[in-house]
Amino acid sequence: MQQSNLSDPADVMACYREIERELTTAGAPFETVPVDVAGDTVRSYRRAAPDFYTAVAEFGDRFGDHVLVTDETGSRTYHEILDRAGRLAAALRDRYGIGPGDRVGIMMANRAEYPVTLFAVARLGAVAVLYNSRSSATEIADAIADVPSAVVVADPKRVEILRAVAAPARLVCTDPAGPEDVPAVDELLADGGDPGAHRPADPDSICLVLFTSGTSGRAKGVALTHRNIGNVVLNMKFVSECNIRFASRQYGIEVDDLRSFMPAMSPLLVFPLFHVSGLAGLLIGMSTGGRIVTMARWDPAHAAELVERYRLTLAAGPPMAVDELLAQPDAAQRLSSLVNLAPGGQANPPNVSRRIATVLPAAQRSVGWGMTETGGSVCTAGGVLLAAFPDTLGPMSPTMDVRVVDAAGIPVPAGEIGELELHGGLVAAEYLGPGADSAVFHDHWLRTGDLGYLDEYELVYIVDRSKDIIIAAGENISCLEVESVLAATDEFAEVAVFGVPDRRLGERVVAAVTLRAGVSRTAAEIVESARRSLPAYKLPTEIRFDLSPLPRNATGKLLKRELRARYLARDTAS
C-alpha cells in the first residue's frame, strides 16, 4: 500500500472525510440511518446494539476467557462477570421484584461488583441509577430523594451513609463483612436462579441515570436510553477504526495488518464509574477485549506499578492524574506499554501535553469533547489529525449535528464564537428530579453552555464555559452550591465563588467574600465551617477578602469574569 503525505492540514481533513464516507455509507459497518425518537428525527448507527445488555453480552461472547476487571481482591474474566450479573439479575427479580423500568441504585467505589451490578440491572431491562459515591451525606440524601430507587447496591461505607440519611430500607451490600441485617451480593448470588433469556428493551427506554452538577447547585439526573448507549459503544469503535485507517494511509500498511498487531485497550480506570468518563473507560476496554484495572483511591506511585505489572495500554483521567503518573521515576521505561493517553474531564493544560510528548513521545495523545448529557464524547481528535489541528477537539460523530448560536439563539457563521448546541443519537432523553431544566433541551437541541466555534472544516473548538461550573480534577463543582453553603452563616455581605487555573487540578475553587460589619472570621474558620456541608473536593482552596466590593453591572448582577480577572491581576502583581 502506498504511503500518503499527510503534512498539510487540508490534506489531513480530506483524508478524514474520505475515511468517514467509507465507514458510514450504505452497507458499511458504521452506516447511519434516520430514526424517529419522540417525534424528532435523529441519526443513529444502523448496527448499534438494540439495548445496553445486548452490547455487553456481545463482548462476553467474543472475549469470554479474557480478564475483564482487576481490582484489589483479584481478577475476573468476561464470562465470570456476566455469569455473576445473570445470577444477580435473577436474585433482584425474584427477591425484590425488579423488572423493566424499575430503578436500582449503585453506590460504591470502583470494583468488580460495579459492572456485575450494572450489567445485572441492564439484563432485567431495569434502570441503573449511578449515585455519586463521593458526595456528602446531604448530597446523597438529595439524589436519593430526587431519583429514588427500589433497591440500592452499595459498599459498606456507603451502606452506613445511606442508613444515616434515611435512604430506602432495601439495601444490598457488596461485602459479607457489611452489616448483618443487610444481605450481601454473594448471598444473592447463591440464591440466584436462572435469569432466563434476555429480551431486548425498547431502544428509547431509559437504561442509565448519571448525575451532573448544574448552575442551580443541585445535581441533576441525566436519563440515557438504550439507543444512546448503543450509539456510544459503536461510536467508540468508529473512532478506533478511523485511527487505524489514518495510520494505514500515513505509513503505507494494510488495514488488516495494522489491526492484527494493535493491542487491546486496557485502561487504568482513574475516573469513578459513576462518572461518564469512567463508564466510557469501561466500555472502551470491553469493546477491544481489554482488561480494566481499578484503584480504590488515586496514588500515582501505585498507578505506575499497575501499568507496569499489567502492561496497560490506556491511561485516561483528569489531567492532574495523567501528569502525576508521568512524573513517576523511570516513567519512560515503566510506562512504555501505554499507547494512548487521554487526559479528559476538563480543559487540558499545556504542561500535560508537553509532559506526554517528552516522556512517551511514541504514545498517541487524544482529546475530545462531550458531557454527561451525551453519554461521553461527541467529537474526538488524536494522532495525525491532532498534529495538524493542535487546538481542535475534533470533528463531530457521524450521528451528531452541532451548531453555534448567538445570545438570541441565531446560528452564526464559521469562525464566530457562540454557544454550542447538539442534536443527534447521543443526546440524552431528559433530566430527572426537581433540579431539571427542560429549557436545556430546546426544540430537540441540547444547549451545552460551552462557548466555541467551528472552523472551515467543521472542526470543533472550545474557548470558554458559560455555565458557572468549576472542573477540578475532573469533578464538576457548582459555584452556586458552594456560595449557598458559605452564605448560610449570614456572616457575609456578599459571596462569590469562581474557578482559577491550577497546574495540578486544572481549576481550583476560590471564594471572594465581604464580611458584614462587626464580623471577624479567618479564612481557616470559613473553610472549616463549610466542611460540615461540603465534601473535601468542593471546599475553597483560598478565601479572598481583598476583592471587595465585588464587581457588578448596572442591574446588580455579579460580573464573575471581571472578578476572576481582578483576582488574576492581583495574584500576578503579588
Coordinates of C-alpha atoms in Angstrom, one line a residue:
M1 CA 0.0 0.0 0.0
Q2 CA 1.3 3.4 -1.0
Q3 CA 2.3 5.8 1.9
S4 CA 0.4 9.2 1.9
N5 CA 1.9 12.6 2.6
L6 CA -0.3 14.0 5.4
S7 CA 1.6 17.0 6.4
D8 CA -0.8 19.7 5.1
P9 CA -3.9 20.3 7.2
A10 CA -6.2 20.4 4.1
D11 CA -4.9 17.0 3.0
V12 CA -5.4 15.6 6.5
M13 CA -9.1 16.7 6.5
A14 CA -9.6 15.4 3.0
C15 CA -8.3 12.1 4.2
Y16 CA -10.5 12.1 7.2
R17 CA -13.6 12.9 5.2
E18 CA -12.8 10.1 2.8
I19 CA -12.4 7.6 5.6
E20 CA -15.7 8.8 7.2
R21 CA -17.5 8.2 3.9
E22 CA -16.0 4.7 3.6
L23 CA -17.2 3.8 7.0
T24 CA -20.7 5.4 7.1
T25 CA -22.0 4.8 3.5
A26 CA -24.9 2.4 2.9
G27 CA -23.9 -1.1 3.8
A28 CA -20.7 0.0 5.6
P29 CA -20.0 -1.1 9.3
F30 CA -21.0 2.4 10.6
E31 CA -23.8 3.2 8.3
T32 CA -26.1 5.9 9.8
V33 CA -29.9 6.0 9.3
P34 CA -32.6 8.4 10.4
V35 CA -34.8 7.2 13.2
D36 CA -37.8 8.7 14.9
V37 CA -37.3 9.5 18.6
A38 CA -40.3 11.1 20.4
G39 CA -41.4 12.9 17.3
D40 CA -37.9 14.0 16.3
T41 CA -35.7 12.6 13.6
V42 CA -32.1 11.8 14.6
R43 CA -29.3 9.9 13.0
S44 CA -28.3 6.6 14.6
Y45 CA -25.9 3.8 13.7
R46 CA -27.8 1.1 11.9
R47 CA -25.8 -1.6 13.6
A48 CA -26.0 -0.2 17.1
A49 CA -27.0 -2.8 19.7
P50 CA -30.7 -2.5 20.4
D51 CA -30.1 -2.3 24.2
F52 CA -27.3 -2.0 26.7
Y53 CA -27.1 -5.6 27.8
T54 CA -27.0 -6.9 24.2
A55 CA -23.9 -4.7 23.7
V56 CA -22.0 -6.1 26.7
A57 CA -23.2 -9.7 26.1
E58 CA -21.6 -9.4 22.6
F59 CA -18.3 -8.5 24.3
G60 CA -18.7 -11.5 26.6
D61 CA -19.2 -13.9 23.6
R62 CA -16.1 -12.5 21.9
F63 CA -13.7 -12.2 24.8
G64 CA -15.1 -14.6 27.4
D65 CA -11.8 -16.0 28.8
H66 CA -10.0 -12.6 28.8
V67 CA -9.7 -10.9 32.2
L68 CA -12.3 -8.0 32.3
V69 CA -11.7 -6.5 35.7
T70 CA -8.7 -6.5 38.1
D71 CA -9.4 -4.8 41.5
E72 CA -7.7 -5.1 44.9
T73 CA -9.3 -8.5 45.5
G74 CA -8.2 -10.2 42.3
S75 CA -9.3 -10.6 38.7
R76 CA -12.4 -11.8 36.9
T77 CA -13.0 -12.7 33.3
Y78 CA -15.7 -11.5 31.0
H79 CA -17.5 -14.8 31.4
E80 CA -17.3 -14.6 35.2
I81 CA -18.6 -11.0 35.4
L82 CA -21.5 -11.8 33.1
D83 CA -22.3 -15.0 34.8
R84 CA -22.4 -13.2 38.2
A85 CA -24.5 -10.5 36.5
G86 CA -27.0 -13.1 35.3
R87 CA -27.4 -14.7 38.8
L88 CA -27.7 -11.2 40.5
A89 CA -30.3 -10.3 37.9
A90 CA -32.3 -13.4 38.8
A91 CA -32.0 -12.6 42.5
L92 CA -33.1 -9.0 42.1
R93 CA -36.0 -10.2 40.1
D94 CA -37.1 -13.0 42.5
R95 CA -36.3 -11.4 45.8
Y96 CA -37.2 -7.7 45.1
G97 CA -39.5 -7.9 42.1
I98 CA -37.2 -5.8 39.9
G99 CA -38.3 -5.7 36.3
P100 CA -38.2 -3.5 33.2
G101 CA -38.3 0.2 34.1
D102 CA -37.6 -0.3 37.9
R103 CA -34.7 1.7 39.3
V104 CA -31.7 0.0 41.0
G105 CA -29.2 2.3 42.6
I106 CA -25.4 1.7 42.6
M107 CA -23.2 3.5 45.1
M108 CA -19.7 2.1 45.6
A109 CA -16.0 2.6 44.8
N110 CA -14.7 1.2 41.6
R111 CA -14.5 -2.6 42.0
A112 CA -15.6 -5.8 40.2
E113 CA -19.1 -5.6 41.8
Y114 CA -19.8 -2.4 39.9
P115 CA -20.0 -3.9 36.4
V116 CA -21.6 -7.0 37.9
T117 CA -24.5 -4.9 39.3
L118 CA -24.6 -2.6 36.3
F119 CA -25.0 -5.5 33.8
A120 CA -27.5 -7.3 36.1
V121 CA -29.7 -4.3 36.0
A122 CA -29.3 -4.0 32.3
R123 CA -30.2 -7.6 31.8
L124 CA -33.5 -7.0 33.5
G125 CA -34.4 -4.0 31.4
A126 CA -34.3 -2.0 34.6
V127 CA -32.7 1.4 35.1
A128 CA -29.3 1.7 36.8
V129 CA -29.0 4.9 38.9
L130 CA -25.3 5.7 39.4
Y131 CA -25.2 7.7 42.5
N132 CA -22.1 9.7 43.2
S133 CA -20.3 7.7 45.9
R134 CA -18.0 10.7 46.7
S135 CA -20.9 13.0 47.6
S136 CA -21.6 14.4 51.1
A137 CA -24.4 12.8 53.1
T138 CA -26.6 15.8 52.3
E139 CA -26.0 15.5 48.6
I140 CA -26.6 11.7 48.7
A141 CA -29.9 12.4 50.5
D142 CA -30.9 14.9 47.8
A143 CA -30.0 12.5 45.0
I144 CA -32.0 9.6 46.6
A145 CA -35.0 11.9 47.1
D146 CA -34.8 13.3 43.5
V147 CA -34.3 10.0 41.8
P148 CA -35.4 7.2 44.2
S149 CA -34.5 3.6 43.6
A150 CA -36.3 0.4 44.7
V151 CA -33.0 -1.2 45.8
V152 CA -29.5 0.3 46.3
V153 CA -26.4 -1.9 46.0
A154 CA -23.6 -0.2 47.9
D155 CA -20.2 -0.9 49.6
P156 CA -20.1 -1.0 53.4
K157 CA -19.0 2.6 53.7
R158 CA -21.9 3.9 51.6
V159 CA -24.4 1.5 53.3
E160 CA -23.7 3.3 56.6
I161 CA -24.1 6.7 54.9
L162 CA -27.4 5.6 53.3
R163 CA -28.7 4.4 56.6
A164 CA -27.8 7.7 58.2
V165 CA -29.7 9.8 55.6
A166 CA -32.8 7.6 55.9
A167 CA -32.5 6.0 52.5
P168 CA -34.8 3.3 51.3
A169 CA -34.7 0.2 53.5
R170 CA -33.9 -2.2 50.7
L171 CA -30.1 -2.2 50.7
V172 CA -27.7 -4.8 49.4
C173 CA -24.0 -4.7 50.5
T174 CA -21.1 -5.6 48.3
D175 CA -19.2 -7.3 51.2
P176 CA -20.2 -10.2 53.5
A177 CA -18.4 -8.2 56.2
G178 CA -21.1 -5.5 56.0
P179 CA -24.0 -5.0 58.5
E180 CA -25.5 -8.4 59.5
D181 CA -29.0 -7.3 58.6
V182 CA -28.1 -6.2 55.1
P183 CA -27.9 -9.0 52.6
A184 CA -24.6 -9.3 50.7
V185 CA -24.1 -9.6 47.0
D186 CA -22.7 -13.1 47.5
E187 CA -25.8 -14.2 49.4
L188 CA -28.0 -13.0 46.5
L189 CA -25.7 -14.8 44.0
A190 CA -26.1 -18.0 46.0
D191 CA -29.8 -17.7 45.8
G192 CA -29.8 -16.5 42.2
G193 CA -31.7 -18.8 39.8
D194 CA -32.0 -18.9 36.1
P195 CA -32.2 -15.3 34.7
G196 CA -33.8 -16.7 31.5
A197 CA -33.2 -15.5 28.0
H198 CA -32.6 -11.8 27.7
R199 CA -35.3 -9.9 25.9
P200 CA -34.1 -6.6 24.4
A201 CA -35.6 -3.5 25.9
D202 CA -37.3 -0.7 24.0
P203 CA -34.3 1.2 22.5
D204 CA -35.8 4.5 23.6
S205 CA -36.5 3.5 27.2
I206 CA -34.1 4.7 29.9
C207 CA -31.3 2.4 31.0
L208 CA -29.0 4.7 33.0
V209 CA -29.2 7.7 35.2
L210 CA -26.0 9.7 35.9
F211 CA -25.8 12.9 37.9
T212 CA -24.3 16.1 36.8
S213 CA -23.9 19.4 38.6
G214 CA -25.8 22.4 37.2
T215 CA -25.9 26.1 37.8
S216 CA -28.8 25.5 40.1
G217 CA -26.4 23.9 42.5
R218 CA -28.3 20.7 43.0
A219 CA -27.1 17.7 40.9
K220 CA -29.5 16.7 38.1
G221 CA -30.2 13.1 37.0
V222 CA -29.4 12.6 33.3
A223 CA -31.5 9.9 31.7
L224 CA -29.7 8.0 29.0
T225 CA -31.6 5.5 26.8
H226 CA -30.6 2.1 25.4
R227 CA -30.3 3.8 22.0
N228 CA -27.9 6.4 23.4
I229 CA -25.6 3.7 24.9
G230 CA -25.8 1.6 21.7
N231 CA -24.6 4.6 19.7
V232 CA -21.9 5.4 22.3
V233 CA -20.4 1.9 22.0
L234 CA -20.5 1.9 18.2
N235 CA -19.1 5.4 18.1
M236 CA -16.1 4.3 20.1
K237 CA -15.5 1.6 17.5
F238 CA -15.9 4.2 14.8
V239 CA -13.2 6.4 16.3
S240 CA -10.8 3.4 16.7
E241 CA -11.4 2.3 13.0
C242 CA -10.8 5.9 11.8
N243 CA -7.4 5.9 13.7
I244 CA -6.4 2.6 12.1
R245 CA -7.3 3.8 8.6
F246 CA -5.5 7.0 9.2
A247 CA -2.4 5.1 10.2
S248 CA -2.7 2.8 7.3
R249 CA -2.6 5.7 4.9
Q250 CA 0.1 7.5 6.8
Y251 CA 2.6 4.6 6.9
G252 CA 1.5 2.6 3.9
I253 CA 0.5 -0.5 5.8
E254 CA -2.6 -2.6 5.0
V255 CA -5.5 -2.0 7.4
D256 CA -5.8 -5.7 8.3
D257 CA -2.1 -6.0 9.0
L258 CA -2.3 -3.0 11.3
R259 CA -5.3 -4.3 13.1
S260 CA -3.7 -7.7 13.7
F261 CA -0.9 -6.3 15.9
M262 CA -2.8 -3.5 17.7
P263 CA -3.1 -4.2 21.4
A264 CA -6.4 -4.2 23.2
M265 CA -7.3 -1.0 25.0
S266 CA -6.6 -2.0 28.6
P267 CA -7.2 1.1 30.8
L268 CA -6.1 2.1 34.2
L269 CA -9.6 3.3 35.4
V270 CA -8.9 6.5 37.2
F271 CA -12.4 8.1 36.8
P272 CA -15.1 6.7 39.1
L273 CA -17.7 4.5 37.3
F274 CA -20.5 6.9 38.3
H275 CA -18.8 9.5 36.1
V276 CA -19.5 9.4 32.4
S277 CA -15.7 9.2 31.7
G278 CA -15.4 6.2 33.9
L279 CA -18.3 4.5 32.1
A280 CA -16.6 5.3 28.8
G281 CA -13.3 3.7 30.1
L282 CA -15.1 0.5 30.9
L283 CA -16.9 0.3 27.5
I284 CA -13.7 1.2 25.6
G285 CA -11.8 -1.6 27.3
M286 CA -14.6 -4.1 26.8
S287 CA -15.0 -3.2 23.1
T288 CA -11.5 -4.4 22.4
G289 CA -11.3 -7.3 24.9
G290 CA -9.1 -5.3 27.3
R291 CA -8.5 -5.6 31.0
I292 CA -9.8 -2.8 33.2
V293 CA -7.7 -2.2 36.3
T294 CA -9.3 -0.2 39.1
M295 CA -7.9 1.7 42.1
A296 CA -9.6 2.3 45.5
R297 CA -8.0 5.7 45.6
W298 CA -5.7 7.7 43.4
D299 CA -2.0 7.1 44.2
P300 CA 0.4 7.9 41.3
A301 CA 3.1 5.6 42.6
H302 CA 0.7 2.7 42.8
A303 CA -0.8 3.6 39.4
A304 CA 2.6 3.3 37.8
E305 CA 3.1 -0.1 39.4
L306 CA -0.2 -1.3 38.0
V307 CA 0.6 0.0 34.5
E308 CA 3.9 -1.7 34.6
R309 CA 2.6 -5.0 36.1
Y310 CA -0.3 -5.5 33.8
R311 CA 1.2 -3.8 30.7
L312 CA -1.8 -1.4 30.4
T313 CA -2.2 0.4 27.2
L314 CA -4.5 3.3 28.0
A315 CA -4.3 6.0 30.8
A316 CA -7.4 8.2 30.8
G317 CA -8.1 10.5 33.7
P318 CA -8.1 14.1 34.9
P319 CA -5.0 16.0 33.5
M320 CA -3.7 16.2 37.1
A321 CA -3.7 12.4 37.4
V322 CA -2.0 11.8 33.9
D323 CA 0.6 14.5 34.8
E324 CA 1.4 12.8 38.2
L325 CA 1.6 9.4 36.6
L326 CA 4.1 10.5 34.0
A327 CA 6.2 12.3 36.8
Q328 CA 7.0 8.9 38.5
P329 CA 10.6 7.8 38.5
D330 CA 11.7 6.0 35.3
A331 CA 8.3 6.7 33.8
A332 CA 9.5 6.3 30.2
Q333 CA 10.6 2.7 30.8
R334 CA 8.0 1.6 33.3
L335 CA 5.0 3.1 31.3
S336 CA 6.2 2.1 27.9
S337 CA 3.2 -0.1 27.3
L338 CA 0.9 2.9 27.2
V339 CA -0.1 3.6 23.6
N340 CA -2.8 6.2 24.3
L341 CA -3.1 8.9 26.9
A342 CA -6.3 10.7 27.2
P343 CA -6.4 13.5 29.8
G344 CA -10.0 14.5 30.0
G345 CA -13.0 15.6 32.0
Q346 CA -11.8 19.2 31.7
A347 CA -9.6 21.5 29.7
N348 CA -6.1 20.0 29.0
P349 CA -3.3 22.3 30.5
P350 CA -0.4 22.8 28.1
N351 CA 2.1 21.4 30.7
V352 CA 0.4 18.0 30.5
S353 CA 0.6 17.8 26.7
R354 CA 4.3 18.7 27.0
R355 CA 5.0 16.0 29.5
I356 CA 3.3 13.4 27.4
A357 CA 5.4 14.4 24.4
T358 CA 8.6 14.3 26.5
V359 CA 8.1 11.1 28.5
L360 CA 6.2 9.0 26.0
P361 CA 6.7 10.5 22.5
A362 CA 5.5 7.4 20.7
A363 CA 2.2 7.3 22.6
Q364 CA -0.9 8.9 21.0
R365 CA -2.5 11.8 22.8
S366 CA -6.2 12.1 22.2
V367 CA -8.6 14.8 23.2
G368 CA -12.4 15.1 22.9
W369 CA -15.4 17.0 24.0
G370 CA -18.6 15.7 25.5
M371 CA -20.7 15.7 28.6
T372 CA -22.9 13.5 30.8
E373 CA -25.9 14.6 28.6
T374 CA -24.3 12.8 25.6
G375 CA -23.0 9.7 27.3
G376 CA -19.4 10.7 26.6
S377 CA -17.5 12.3 23.7
V378 CA -19.3 13.7 20.7
C379 CA -16.0 14.6 19.0
T380 CA -12.5 13.3 19.2
A381 CA -9.1 14.1 17.8
G382 CA -5.8 12.3 18.0
G383 CA -2.7 11.3 16.0
V384 CA -2.2 13.0 12.7
L385 CA -5.5 14.9 13.0
L386 CA -4.5 16.5 16.3
A387 CA -1.0 17.2 15.0
A388 CA -2.5 19.1 12.1
F389 CA -5.0 20.9 14.2
P390 CA -3.5 21.1 17.7
D391 CA -6.2 23.3 19.2
T392 CA -9.3 21.4 18.0
L393 CA -11.3 18.8 19.9
G394 CA -12.1 17.1 16.6
P395 CA -14.9 16.5 14.1
M396 CA -18.4 15.6 15.2
S397 CA -19.6 12.0 15.5
P398 CA -21.4 10.8 12.4
T399 CA -24.6 10.6 14.4
M400 CA -24.4 14.1 15.7
D401 CA -25.1 17.7 14.5
V402 CA -23.6 20.8 16.0
R403 CA -24.4 24.4 15.6
V404 CA -23.1 27.6 17.1
V405 CA -25.7 30.2 18.1
D406 CA -25.6 33.8 19.5
A407 CA -27.4 35.0 22.6
A408 CA -30.6 35.2 20.7
G409 CA -30.3 31.6 19.5
I410 CA -29.5 32.6 15.9
P411 CA -26.8 30.4 14.2
V412 CA -23.5 32.2 13.5
P413 CA -21.0 31.7 10.6
A414 CA -17.9 29.5 10.8
G415 CA -15.2 31.1 12.9
E416 CA -17.6 33.2 15.1
I417 CA -17.8 32.3 18.8
G418 CA -21.2 31.4 20.3
E419 CA -22.8 28.7 22.4
L420 CA -22.5 25.2 21.0
E421 CA -25.8 23.2 20.6
L422 CA -26.0 19.5 19.9
H423 CA -28.6 17.2 18.2
G424 CA -28.5 13.5 17.4
G425 CA -28.4 9.9 18.6
L426 CA -26.1 10.5 21.6
V427 CA -28.2 13.2 23.3
A428 CA -29.9 12.1 26.5
A429 CA -33.7 11.9 26.8
E430 CA -34.2 14.3 29.7
Y431 CA -33.3 15.4 33.1
L432 CA -34.9 13.8 36.2
G433 CA -35.6 15.4 39.6
P434 CA -36.7 18.9 40.7
G435 CA -33.4 20.5 39.6
A436 CA -34.3 19.5 36.0
D437 CA -34.2 22.3 33.4
S438 CA -36.2 21.4 30.4
A439 CA -35.0 24.6 28.6
V440 CA -31.6 23.0 28.2
F441 CA -33.3 20.6 25.7
H442 CA -34.7 23.2 23.4
D443 CA -36.6 22.1 20.3
H444 CA -34.7 18.8 20.4
W445 CA -31.3 20.7 20.6
L446 CA -29.1 20.4 23.7
R447 CA -27.8 23.8 24.9
T448 CA -24.3 22.8 26.2
G449 CA -23.4 26.0 27.9
D450 CA -20.0 25.8 26.2
L451 CA -18.7 28.7 24.1
G452 CA -16.8 27.8 21.0
Y453 CA -16.7 27.9 17.2
L454 CA -16.4 25.7 14.1
D455 CA -13.7 26.3 11.6
E456 CA -13.9 25.9 7.8
Y457 CA -13.5 22.1 8.1
E458 CA -16.4 21.9 10.7
L459 CA -13.9 21.0 13.4
V460 CA -14.9 22.0 17.0
Y461 CA -13.1 24.4 19.2
I462 CA -14.0 25.4 22.8
V463 CA -13.0 28.7 24.2
D464 CA -14.9 29.0 27.5
R465 CA -17.8 27.8 29.5
S466 CA -20.9 29.8 30.0
K467 CA -22.1 27.5 32.8
D468 CA -20.9 28.6 36.2
I469 CA -19.2 25.3 36.9
I470 CA -15.7 24.6 38.1
I471 CA -14.0 21.4 36.9
A472 CA -11.3 20.4 39.4
A473 CA -9.5 17.1 38.8
G474 CA -12.4 16.0 36.6
E475 CA -15.1 16.7 39.1
N476 CA -17.9 19.2 38.4
I477 CA -18.4 21.8 41.2
S478 CA -21.3 24.2 41.2
C479 CA -20.3 27.7 42.2
L480 CA -23.8 28.4 43.4
E481 CA -23.8 25.4 45.7
V482 CA -20.5 26.5 47.4
E483 CA -21.8 30.0 47.6
S484 CA -25.0 28.9 49.2
V485 CA -23.1 26.9 51.9
L486 CA -20.9 29.9 52.7
A487 CA -23.7 32.4 52.7
A488 CA -25.8 30.2 55.0
T489 CA -23.9 31.5 58.0
D490 CA -25.2 35.0 57.3
E491 CA -21.7 36.4 58.2
F492 CA -21.1 37.9 54.7
A493 CA -22.4 40.9 52.9
E494 CA -21.5 39.2 49.6
V495 CA -20.0 35.9 48.5
A496 CA -18.8 34.9 45.1
V497 CA -17.1 31.6 44.2
F498 CA -15.2 31.1 41.0
G499 CA -12.5 28.9 39.4
V500 CA -9.0 29.8 38.6
P501 CA -6.4 27.9 36.6
D502 CA -4.4 25.3 38.6
R503 CA -1.4 23.4 37.3
R504 CA -2.4 20.2 39.2
L505 CA -6.2 20.3 39.4
G506 CA -6.9 22.1 36.1
E507 CA -9.0 24.5 38.1
R508 CA -9.4 25.2 41.8
V509 CA -12.1 26.8 43.9
V510 CA -11.6 30.4 45.1
A511 CA -14.2 32.3 47.3
A512 CA -14.3 36.1 47.4
V513 CA -16.1 37.4 50.5
T514 CA -17.1 40.6 52.1
L515 CA -17.7 40.3 55.9
R516 CA -20.6 42.0 57.4
A517 CA -19.8 44.9 59.7
G518 CA -18.7 43.7 63.1
V519 CA -17.9 40.2 62.0
S520 CA -14.4 38.8 62.3
R521 CA -13.5 35.5 60.6
T522 CA -10.3 33.9 59.4
A523 CA -10.0 32.0 56.1
A524 CA -9.4 28.8 58.0
E525 CA -12.5 29.3 60.1
I526 CA -14.6 29.8 57.0
V527 CA -13.3 26.7 55.3
E528 CA -13.8 24.6 58.4
S529 CA -17.4 25.8 58.7
A530 CA -18.0 24.8 55.1
R531 CA -16.5 21.4 55.7
R532 CA -19.6 20.4 57.6
S533 CA -21.7 20.7 54.4
L534 CA -19.4 20.0 51.5
P535 CA -17.1 17.2 50.5
A536 CA -13.4 18.0 50.6
Y537 CA -13.0 18.4 46.8
K538 CA -15.6 21.2 46.8
L539 CA -14.0 23.3 49.6
P540 CA -12.5 26.6 48.6
T541 CA -8.7 26.4 48.4
E542 CA -8.4 30.1 49.0
I543 CA -10.6 32.8 50.7
R544 CA -10.0 36.3 49.5
F545 CA -11.1 39.3 51.5
D546 CA -9.3 41.9 49.3
L547 CA -11.5 41.8 46.1
S548 CA -14.4 43.8 47.6
P549 CA -16.6 45.4 46.6
L550 CA -17.4 42.7 44.1
P551 CA -17.9 44.0 40.5
R552 CA -21.5 44.2 39.4
N553 CA -23.3 45.6 36.3
A554 CA -26.0 48.3 36.4
T555 CA -28.7 45.8 37.3
G556 CA -26.6 44.5 40.2
K557 CA -25.6 41.2 38.5
L558 CA -22.3 39.9 39.7
L559 CA -19.6 40.0 36.9
K560 CA -17.6 36.9 37.5
R561 CA -15.4 37.2 34.5
E562 CA -14.3 40.6 35.8
L563 CA -13.9 39.3 39.3
R564 CA -11.7 36.5 38.0
A565 CA -9.6 38.9 36.0
R566 CA -9.2 41.1 39.1
Y567 CA -8.1 38.2 41.1
L568 CA -5.5 37.1 38.5
A569 CA -4.2 40.6 38.1
R570 CA -3.6 40.9 41.9
D571 CA -2.2 37.4 42.1
T572 CA 0.3 38.3 39.3
A573 CA 1.2 41.6 40.9
S574 CA 2.0 39.9 44.2

